[in-house]
Amino acid sequence: MNTNQKALVKATVPVLKTNGTDLTKHFYTRMFTHNPELKNLFNMSHQASGKQQHALAGAVLAYAEHIENPQVLINVLQSIGNKHVSLNISPEQYDIVGFHLISSIKEVLGEAAHDELIEAWTQAYNELAQIMISIEHELYESALKKEGGWKGWRAFVIADIVEESDEIKSFYLKPRDHQLIADYLPGQYISIKTFIPELGHEQPRQYSLSSAFNPEYYRISVKREKNGQNLPDGIVSNQLHQKKTGDELWVSAPAGVFYAHPESENPLVLISGGIGATPLLSMLETRKNTLQNSTVVWLHSCRNEKVHAFKDHINHLNTDNQWLTTHIFYETVDNHSDPVKKGRINLQEIRDEILIDNAKYYICGPEAFIKAQYNSLLQLGIAKEDILYEEFGPQLLHLN
Ligand SMILES: Cc1cc2nc3c(=O)[nH]c(=O)nc-3n(C[C@H](O)[C@H](O)[C@H](O)COP(=O)(O)OP(=O)(O)OC[C@H]3O[C@@H](n4cnc5c(N)ncnc54)[C@H](O)[C@@H]3O)c2cc1C
Ligand code: HEM
């Protein structure tokens, strides 16, 4: 891109700030009208709730703001690239997205979209697409090179189903081809894909691998999303909860940038709300298998005992291992013999136990939960770079 084109792209920042989501809404509607096959690939509930339009608008805005030096966005681009790879996005699809994005800019901006501006945005999109395609190429290559690795969708069979709480079930998945499966970093996720008869097409979803790596299977633990009020029940989680052993799912290779490296010796403070426990449980179990002397603090909050998944498992680990301490918080306490705290997690109250030299703090749970814990950690003096978090949906928080 030349200097003039960069200036033109930058000049659209105020418009993107106020109308970015209108643009991406228009873009997705346009794209799904002309390329309905892409509904198999996108999470259509994120479309309905507007979360994905918001995530894409945020990414386009950040790119326009950093058009002089997009490399500062590398961590964000890596995270998006991992999500794309987990959905088997291909370079050719960048042409489809680019065509609809540029057409949408023309249609939404109307007369303000003069030829020079459109040319500048076309260049900008193509450069970003090249960066993304090369990040994704490397991720595909390294997944393929791994023992047991693969690219795209591979058939897995549900080998076992375990009820972890009133609303969470674990699924043990084994490859239909009986060949090796790739290992993963604790905290990473897989995507699964399944046909949804009510929609008439497939839907993918991401699920964190909820145990330490075991060469026999991948384990995911899924919360059944029941909403009741004005919102529909979750499409895929409810279908999964109806599945039986022997049923098949399409699975993509492990991916994701939210992990605790098994070789890192930093103490871990793992803070989860509800189903957000899954990636952190994989970190905890991996720590047990590798570095037993390094401190781990497990903080978990949920509504009540009935929805408390992995309760006995964590209790056993806590009893058997000196290096682990746990604090459990229930919003409602029914059984007063349980060693739990009532209410929400209050980090200030247990500050002496979590202020540990060189510790890394991992947070996973609903958006409001992540924000609250993140801010509490900052107030306790923890540095931003020691706090890592993951949202179970489009990554909309940009706290770091
Ligand atoms: C990296 C990652 C890891 C994850 N790990 C796990 C995990 O370990 N375990 C787990 O259970 N989940 C996990 N998730 C979440 C999972 O991918 C699914 O999002 C979850 O199972 C819900 O999917 P669903 O199809 O059942 O619900 P969906 O149909 O996708 O619905 C999701 C929510 O959107 C709401 N919604 C639907 N339509 C609208 C609308 N029009 N307006 C507003 N809201 C609407 C629904 O009511 C529901 O509450 C993870 C997600 C990510 C990104
Ligand atoms: C430069 C171009 C692109 C940009 C800037 C972009 C940006 C994004 C962002 C920000 C997310 C959310 C990621 C997250 O929060 O984890 C995302 C997810 C996604 N992207 Fe892209 N993307 C691009 C190209 C593509 C292409 C070519 C496809 C293929 C058709 C694609 C398909 C998807 C899908 C299916 C998701 C997941 C959606 C969901 O879960 O709701 N993207 N992308």
Coordinates of C-alpha atoms and ligand atoms in Angstrom, one line a residue:
M1 CA 0.0 0.0 0.0
N2 CA 1.2 3.5 -0.7
T3 CA 1.2 6.3 1.8
N4 CA -1.9 7.9 0.3
Q5 CA -3.8 4.6 0.5
K6 CA -2.8 4.1 4.2
A7 CA -4.0 7.7 4.9
L8 CA -7.4 6.9 3.2
V9 CA -7.8 3.7 5.3
K10 CA -6.9 5.6 8.5
A11 CA -9.4 8.3 7.6
T12 CA -12.2 5.7 7.8
V13 CA -11.5 5.0 11.5
P14 CA -14.1 7.4 12.9
V15 CA -16.8 5.9 10.6
L16 CA -15.8 2.4 11.7
K17 CA -16.0 3.4 15.3
T18 CA -19.5 4.5 15.0
N19 CA -20.8 2.3 12.2
G20 CA -18.5 -0.7 12.1
T21 CA -21.1 -3.1 13.4
D22 CA -23.7 -1.9 10.8
L23 CA -21.1 -2.6 8.1
T24 CA -20.3 -6.1 9.4
K25 CA -24.0 -6.9 9.8
H26 CA -24.6 -5.9 6.2
F27 CA -21.5 -7.9 5.2
Y28 CA -22.7 -11.2 6.8
T29 CA -26.3 -10.8 5.5
R30 CA -24.9 -10.3 2.0
M31 CA -22.4 -13.1 2.3
F32 CA -24.9 -15.7 3.6
T33 CA -27.4 -14.7 0.9
H34 CA -24.9 -15.2 -1.9
N35 CA -22.9 -18.0 -0.3
P36 CA -25.4 -19.9 1.9
E37 CA -23.0 -22.9 2.1
L38 CA -21.0 -20.8 4.6
K39 CA -23.8 -21.3 7.1
N40 CA -22.2 -24.7 7.7
L41 CA -19.1 -23.0 8.9
F42 CA -20.2 -20.0 11.0
N43 CA -21.8 -20.2 14.4
M44 CA -25.3 -19.0 13.4
S45 CA -26.2 -18.3 17.1
H46 CA -23.3 -15.8 17.2
Q47 CA -24.9 -14.2 14.1
A48 CA -28.3 -14.0 15.8
S49 CA -26.8 -12.5 19.0
G50 CA -24.6 -10.1 17.0
K51 CA -21.4 -11.2 18.8
Q52 CA -19.6 -12.2 15.6
Q53 CA -20.5 -9.0 13.8
H54 CA -19.1 -7.1 16.8
A55 CA -15.9 -9.2 16.8
L56 CA -15.3 -8.7 13.1
A57 CA -16.0 -4.9 13.4
G58 CA -13.4 -4.8 16.2
A59 CA -10.8 -6.5 14.1
V60 CA -11.4 -4.3 11.0
L61 CA -11.2 -1.2 13.2
A62 CA -8.0 -2.3 14.9
Y63 CA -6.4 -3.1 11.6
A64 CA -7.4 0.3 10.2
E65 CA -5.9 2.0 13.3
H66 CA -2.7 0.1 13.0
I67 CA -2.4 0.2 9.2
E68 CA 1.2 1.6 9.4
N69 CA 2.3 -1.4 11.4
P70 CA -0.1 -4.3 11.6
Q71 CA 2.6 -6.5 13.3
V72 CA 1.5 -4.9 16.6
L73 CA -1.7 -6.9 16.2
I74 CA 0.2 -10.2 15.9
N75 CA -1.2 -11.8 19.1
V76 CA -4.8 -11.0 18.1
L77 CA -4.2 -12.3 14.6
Q78 CA -2.6 -15.5 16.0
S79 CA -5.8 -16.0 18.1
I80 CA -8.1 -15.5 15.1
G81 CA -5.8 -17.7 13.0
N82 CA -6.1 -20.5 15.5
K83 CA -9.9 -20.2 15.5
H84 CA -9.9 -20.2 11.6
V85 CA -7.6 -23.2 11.4
S86 CA -9.8 -25.0 13.9
L87 CA -12.7 -24.4 11.4
N88 CA -10.6 -25.5 8.4
I89 CA -10.8 -22.1 6.7
S90 CA -9.0 -22.1 3.4
P91 CA -7.1 -19.4 1.4
E92 CA -9.8 -19.5 -1.4
Q93 CA -12.4 -18.4 1.1
Y94 CA -10.5 -15.2 1.6
D95 CA -11.6 -14.2 -1.9
I96 CA -15.2 -14.7 -1.0
V97 CA -15.0 -12.7 2.2
G98 CA -13.0 -10.0 0.5
F99 CA -15.5 -9.7 -2.3
H100 CA -18.4 -9.3 0.1
L101 CA -16.5 -7.0 2.5
I102 CA -15.5 -4.6 -0.2
S103 CA -19.0 -4.7 -1.8
S104 CA -20.5 -4.0 1.6
I105 CA -18.2 -0.9 2.1
K106 CA -19.5 0.4 -1.2
E107 CA -23.1 -0.3 -0.3
V108 CA -23.0 1.1 3.2
L109 CA -20.9 4.2 2.5
G110 CA -22.8 5.0 -0.7
E111 CA -21.5 8.1 -2.4
A112 CA -18.7 8.6 0.2
A113 CA -17.1 5.3 -1.2
H114 CA -15.2 7.0 -4.0
D115 CA -12.9 4.8 -6.3
E116 CA -9.7 5.7 -4.5
L117 CA -11.1 4.8 -1.1
I118 CA -12.4 1.4 -2.5
E119 CA -9.0 0.8 -4.1
A120 CA -7.2 1.6 -0.8
W121 CA -9.5 -0.8 1.2
T122 CA -9.1 -3.5 -1.4
Q123 CA -5.3 -3.3 -1.0
A124 CA -5.6 -3.2 2.8
Y125 CA -7.9 -6.3 2.8
N126 CA -5.6 -8.2 0.5
E127 CA -2.5 -7.4 2.7
L128 CA -4.4 -8.5 5.8
A129 CA -5.6 -11.6 4.1
Q130 CA -2.0 -12.5 3.1
I131 CA -0.9 -12.1 6.7
M132 CA -3.8 -14.3 7.9
I133 CA -3.3 -16.9 5.2
S134 CA 0.4 -17.3 6.1
I135 CA -0.3 -17.5 9.8
E136 CA -2.9 -20.2 9.1
H137 CA -0.6 -22.0 6.6
E138 CA 2.0 -22.4 9.4
L139 CA -0.5 -23.6 11.9
Y140 CA -1.9 -26.2 9.4
E141 CA 1.7 -27.4 8.6
S142 CA 2.7 -27.8 12.2
A143 CA -0.6 -29.6 13.1
L144 CA 0.1 -32.0 10.2
K145 CA 3.7 -32.6 11.1
K146 CA 2.7 -33.7 14.6
E147 CA 2.5 -37.4 15.4
G148 CA -1.3 -38.2 15.1
G149 CA -1.9 -34.8 13.6
W150 CA -4.3 -33.9 10.8
K151 CA -5.9 -31.1 8.8
G152 CA -9.6 -30.4 8.6
W153 CA -12.4 -32.6 9.9
R154 CA -11.8 -36.2 11.1
A155 CA -14.5 -38.6 12.2
F156 CA -14.5 -39.5 16.0
V157 CA -16.8 -41.8 17.9
I158 CA -18.2 -41.1 21.3
A159 CA -16.6 -43.9 23.4
D160 CA -18.0 -42.9 26.8
I161 CA -20.3 -40.3 28.4
V162 CA -20.0 -39.2 32.0
E163 CA -22.3 -36.9 33.9
E164 CA -20.2 -34.4 35.8
S165 CA -23.1 -32.4 37.3
D166 CA -26.8 -31.7 36.6
E167 CA -25.9 -29.8 33.5
I168 CA -22.4 -30.9 32.4
K169 CA -21.5 -34.1 30.6
S170 CA -18.0 -35.3 29.6
F171 CA -17.6 -37.0 26.2
Y172 CA -14.7 -39.3 25.6
L173 CA -13.9 -39.1 21.8
K174 CA -11.9 -41.7 19.9
P175 CA -10.9 -41.5 16.2
R176 CA -13.0 -43.8 14.0
D177 CA -9.8 -44.7 12.1
H178 CA -8.2 -46.1 15.3
Q179 CA -5.0 -44.2 14.4
L180 CA -2.9 -42.0 16.7
I181 CA -4.2 -38.6 17.9
A182 CA -2.1 -35.5 18.3
D183 CA -1.2 -34.2 21.8
Y184 CA -2.0 -30.6 22.8
L185 CA -1.1 -27.9 25.2
P186 CA -3.3 -27.8 28.3
G187 CA -5.9 -25.1 27.7
Q188 CA -6.4 -25.7 24.0
Y189 CA -9.7 -26.6 22.3
I190 CA -11.0 -28.6 19.4
S191 CA -13.9 -27.8 17.2
I192 CA -16.7 -30.3 16.7
K193 CA -19.1 -30.2 13.8
T194 CA -22.5 -31.9 13.6
F195 CA -25.6 -31.8 11.4
I196 CA -28.6 -29.8 12.9
P197 CA -31.9 -31.1 11.4
E198 CA -33.8 -28.0 12.6
L199 CA -31.5 -25.7 10.6
G200 CA -30.9 -28.1 7.7
H201 CA -27.1 -27.6 7.8
E202 CA -24.1 -28.3 10.0
Q203 CA -22.9 -26.3 12.9
P204 CA -19.4 -26.2 14.5
R205 CA -18.6 -25.3 18.1
Q206 CA -15.4 -25.1 20.1
Y207 CA -14.8 -27.2 23.2
S208 CA -11.8 -27.0 25.5
L209 CA -10.0 -30.3 26.1
S210 CA -10.9 -30.9 29.7
S211 CA -8.2 -33.4 30.8
A212 CA -4.5 -33.7 30.6
F213 CA -3.5 -35.3 27.2
N214 CA -4.2 -39.0 27.1
P215 CA -3.2 -40.8 23.9
E216 CA -6.4 -42.9 24.0
Y217 CA -9.0 -40.2 23.7
Y218 CA -9.9 -36.5 23.7
R219 CA -12.2 -35.5 26.5
I220 CA -14.6 -32.5 26.3
S221 CA -17.1 -31.5 28.9
V222 CA -20.2 -29.7 27.7
K223 CA -22.7 -27.6 29.6
R224 CA -26.3 -28.0 28.3
E225 CA -27.4 -24.4 27.6
K226 CA -31.0 -24.1 28.7
N227 CA -32.3 -20.5 28.7
G228 CA -36.0 -20.6 29.4
Q229 CA -36.8 -16.9 29.2
N230 CA -36.9 -15.1 25.8
L231 CA -33.8 -16.7 24.4
P232 CA -33.6 -20.1 22.6
D233 CA -31.8 -23.1 24.1
G234 CA -28.3 -23.8 22.9
I235 CA -28.4 -25.7 19.6
V236 CA -25.3 -27.9 19.7
S237 CA -25.0 -28.4 23.4
N238 CA -28.5 -29.7 23.7
Q239 CA -28.0 -32.0 20.7
L240 CA -24.8 -33.3 22.3
H241 CA -26.5 -34.1 25.5
Q242 CA -28.9 -36.3 23.6
K243 CA -26.1 -38.3 22.0
K244 CA -25.2 -41.9 22.9
T245 CA -22.0 -43.8 22.9
G246 CA -21.2 -45.0 19.4
D247 CA -22.5 -41.7 17.8
E248 CA -20.0 -39.9 15.6
L249 CA -18.8 -36.3 15.4
W250 CA -16.4 -34.4 13.1
V251 CA -13.5 -33.1 15.0
S252 CA -10.7 -30.7 14.1
A253 CA -7.1 -30.8 15.5
P254 CA -6.4 -29.1 18.8
A255 CA -5.7 -25.3 18.5
G256 CA -5.8 -22.2 20.6
V257 CA -3.5 -19.6 22.2
F258 CA -4.8 -19.9 25.8
Y259 CA -2.5 -22.5 27.5
A260 CA -0.1 -23.1 30.3
H261 CA 3.0 -24.7 28.8
P262 CA 3.7 -28.0 30.5
E263 CA 7.4 -27.1 30.8
S264 CA 6.8 -23.7 32.5
E265 CA 7.4 -23.9 36.2
N266 CA 5.5 -20.8 37.2
P267 CA 3.0 -21.3 40.0
L268 CA -0.5 -21.3 38.6
V269 CA -3.6 -19.5 40.0
L270 CA -6.6 -20.9 38.1
I271 CA -9.8 -18.9 38.4
S272 CA -13.0 -20.3 36.8
G273 CA -16.7 -19.6 36.8
G274 CA -19.0 -22.5 35.9
I275 CA -18.1 -24.4 32.7
G276 CA -15.0 -22.1 32.4
A277 CA -13.3 -24.8 34.6
T278 CA -12.6 -27.0 31.5
P279 CA -9.4 -25.6 30.1
L280 CA -8.1 -24.9 33.6
L281 CA -8.7 -28.5 34.7
S282 CA -6.5 -29.7 31.8
M283 CA -3.8 -27.3 33.1
L284 CA -4.2 -28.7 36.6
E285 CA -4.1 -32.3 35.6
T286 CA -1.1 -31.7 33.4
R287 CA 0.7 -30.0 36.3
K288 CA 0.0 -33.1 38.4
N289 CA 1.6 -35.3 35.7
T290 CA 4.7 -33.1 35.3
L291 CA 5.8 -30.6 38.0
Q292 CA 4.3 -31.8 41.3
N293 CA 6.2 -29.3 43.5
S294 CA 5.0 -26.1 41.9
T295 CA 2.2 -24.4 43.6
V296 CA -1.3 -24.4 42.1
V297 CA -4.3 -22.6 43.5
W298 CA -7.7 -23.6 42.2
L299 CA -10.5 -21.1 42.6
H300 CA -13.9 -22.1 41.2
S301 CA -17.4 -20.5 41.5
C302 CA -20.7 -21.9 40.4
R303 CA -24.4 -21.5 41.3
N304 CA -24.7 -24.4 43.7
E305 CA -23.6 -27.9 44.5
K306 CA -25.9 -29.5 41.9
V307 CA -24.1 -27.8 39.0
H308 CA -20.6 -28.2 40.6
A309 CA -18.8 -30.4 38.0
F310 CA -15.6 -32.3 38.9
K311 CA -16.2 -31.8 42.6
D312 CA -15.0 -35.2 43.8
H313 CA -12.1 -35.2 41.4
I314 CA -10.8 -31.9 42.6
N315 CA -11.3 -32.9 46.2
H316 CA -9.2 -36.0 45.7
L317 CA -6.5 -34.1 44.0
N318 CA -6.5 -31.6 46.9
T319 CA -6.3 -34.3 49.6
D320 CA -3.5 -36.1 47.8
N321 CA -1.3 -33.2 46.8
Q322 CA 0.5 -30.7 49.0
W323 CA 1.1 -28.3 46.1
L324 CA -2.6 -27.7 45.5
T325 CA -5.0 -25.5 47.4
T326 CA -8.6 -25.0 46.5
H327 CA -11.3 -22.5 47.2
I328 CA -14.9 -23.2 46.0
F329 CA -17.6 -20.6 46.0
Y330 CA -21.4 -21.3 45.6
E331 CA -24.0 -18.6 45.1
T332 CA -26.4 -20.7 47.1
V333 CA -25.2 -23.1 49.8
D334 CA -27.6 -26.0 50.6
N335 CA -25.3 -28.5 52.3
H336 CA -23.6 -26.7 55.2
S337 CA -21.1 -29.5 55.7
D338 CA -19.4 -28.6 52.4
P339 CA -16.2 -26.6 52.8
V340 CA -17.3 -23.9 50.4
K341 CA -17.6 -20.2 50.6
K342 CA -20.9 -18.5 50.0
G343 CA -21.2 -15.8 47.3
R344 CA -19.0 -14.8 44.4
I345 CA -15.2 -15.2 44.3
N346 CA -13.6 -12.4 46.3
L347 CA -9.8 -12.3 45.6
Q348 CA -9.2 -9.6 48.1
E349 CA -10.3 -12.0 50.9
I350 CA -7.8 -14.6 49.9
R351 CA -5.1 -12.3 48.7
D352 CA -2.4 -13.9 50.9
E353 CA -2.9 -17.2 49.2
I354 CA -2.9 -16.0 45.6
L355 CA -0.1 -13.4 45.8
I356 CA 2.7 -15.8 44.8
D357 CA 6.0 -14.8 43.2
N358 CA 6.2 -15.5 39.5
A359 CA 2.6 -16.8 39.4
K360 CA 0.6 -16.8 36.2
Y361 CA -3.1 -16.1 36.6
Y362 CA -5.6 -17.9 34.2
I363 CA -9.2 -16.8 34.1
C364 CA -12.1 -18.5 32.2
G365 CA -15.8 -17.9 32.6
P366 CA -18.6 -15.6 31.5
E367 CA -17.6 -12.1 30.2
A368 CA -18.6 -10.3 33.4
F369 CA -16.8 -12.8 35.5
I370 CA -13.5 -12.4 33.5
K371 CA -13.7 -8.6 33.8
A372 CA -14.4 -8.7 37.6
Q373 CA -11.5 -11.1 38.3
Y374 CA -9.1 -9.3 35.9
N375 CA -9.8 -6.0 37.6
S376 CA -9.4 -7.5 41.1
L377 CA -6.0 -8.9 40.1
L378 CA -4.9 -5.6 38.8
Q379 CA -6.0 -4.0 42.1
L380 CA -3.9 -6.5 43.9
G381 CA -0.9 -5.3 41.9
I382 CA -0.6 -8.2 39.5
A383 CA 1.0 -7.2 36.2
K384 CA -1.2 -7.4 33.0
E385 CA 1.2 -9.7 31.3
D386 CA 0.8 -12.3 34.0
I387 CA -3.0 -12.5 33.5
L388 CA -4.4 -14.6 30.8
Y389 CA -8.1 -15.2 30.0
E390 CA -10.4 -16.8 27.5
E391 CA -14.0 -16.2 26.5
F392 CA -16.2 -19.1 25.4
G393 CA -17.3 -17.3 22.2
P394 CA -15.9 -14.6 19.9
Q395 CA -13.1 -12.9 21.8
L396 CA -14.7 -9.5 22.5
L397 CA -12.7 -8.5 25.6
H398 CA -9.4 -6.7 25.0
L399 CA -8.2 -6.0 28.5
N400 CA -4.5 -6.4 27.9
Ligands
LIG1 C1 -12.4 -21.5 22.9 C2 -13.7 -22.0 23.4 C3 -13.8 -23.1 24.3 C4 -15.0 -23.5 24.7 N1 -15.1 -24.5 25.6 C5 -16.3 -25.0 26.1 C6 -16.3 -26.1 27.0 O1 -15.3 -26.6 27.4 N2 -17.6 -26.5 27.4 C7 -18.7 -25.9 27.0 O2 -19.8 -26.3 27.4 N3 -18.7 -24.9 26.1 C8 -17.5 -24.4 25.7 N4 -17.5 -23.4 24.7 C9 -18.7 -22.8 24.3 C10 -19.3 -23.7 23.1 O3 -18.5 -23.5 22.0 C11 -20.7 -23.3 22.7 O4 -20.7 -21.9 22.5 C12 -21.7 -23.7 23.8 O5 -21.7 -25.1 23.9 C13 -23.1 -23.2 23.4 O6 -23.4 -23.7 22.1 P1 -24.9 -24.1 21.7 O7 -24.9 -24.4 20.3 O8 -25.5 -25.0 22.7 O9 -25.6 -22.7 22.0 P2 -25.9 -21.6 20.8 O10 -27.1 -22.1 20.0 O11 -24.7 -21.3 20.2 O12 -26.4 -20.4 21.7 C14 -25.5 -19.8 22.6 C15 -26.2 -18.7 23.3 O13 -26.6 -17.7 22.4 C16 -27.9 -17.4 22.7 N5 -28.7 -16.9 21.6 C17 -29.2 -17.6 20.5 N6 -29.8 -16.7 19.7 C18 -29.8 -15.5 20.3 C19 -30.3 -14.2 19.9 N7 -31.0 -14.1 18.8 N8 -30.0 -13.2 20.7 C20 -29.2 -13.3 21.8 N9 -28.8 -14.5 22.2 C21 -29.0 -15.6 21.4 C22 -28.5 -18.7 23.2 O14 -29.7 -18.5 24.0 C23 -27.4 -19.3 24.0 O15 -27.4 -18.8 25.4 C24 -16.2 -22.9 24.3 C25 -16.1 -21.9 23.3 C26 -14.9 -21.4 22.9 C27 -14.9 -20.3 21.9
HEM2 C1 -8.9 -10.8 6.8 C2 -10.0 -11.5 6.9 C3 -10.7 -11.9 8.2 C4 -10.7 -11.3 9.4 C5 -10.2 -9.9 9.8 C6 -11.5 -12.2 10.2 C7 -11.8 -11.9 11.6 C8 -12.4 -12.8 12.4 C9 -12.6 -12.6 13.9 C10 -12.1 -11.3 14.6 C11 -13.2 -13.7 14.4 C12 -13.5 -13.9 15.8 C13 -12.4 -14.8 16.4 C14 -12.5 -15.0 17.9 O1 -13.1 -14.2 18.6 O2 -12.1 -16.0 18.4 C15 -13.3 -14.6 13.3 C16 -14.0 -15.8 13.4 C17 -14.4 -16.6 12.3 N1 -14.0 -16.4 11.0 FE1 -12.9 -14.9 10.3 N2 -11.8 -13.3 9.5 C18 -11.4 -13.2 8.3 C19 -11.5 -14.1 7.3 C20 -12.3 -15.2 7.3 C21 -12.6 -16.1 6.2 C22 -12.0 -16.0 4.8 C23 -13.5 -17.0 6.7 C24 -14.1 -18.2 5.9 C25 -15.2 -18.0 5.2 C26 -13.7 -16.8 8.1 C27 -14.5 -17.5 8.9 C28 -14.6 -17.3 10.2 C29 -15.4 -18.2 11.1 C30 -16.3 -19.4 10.6 C31 -15.3 -17.7 12.4 C32 -16.0 -18.2 13.7 C33 -17.3 -17.5 13.8 C34 -18.0 -17.8 15.1 O3 -17.6 -18.5 15.9 O4 -19.1 -17.2 15.2 N3 -13.0 -15.6 8.4 N4 -12.9 -14.1 12.1

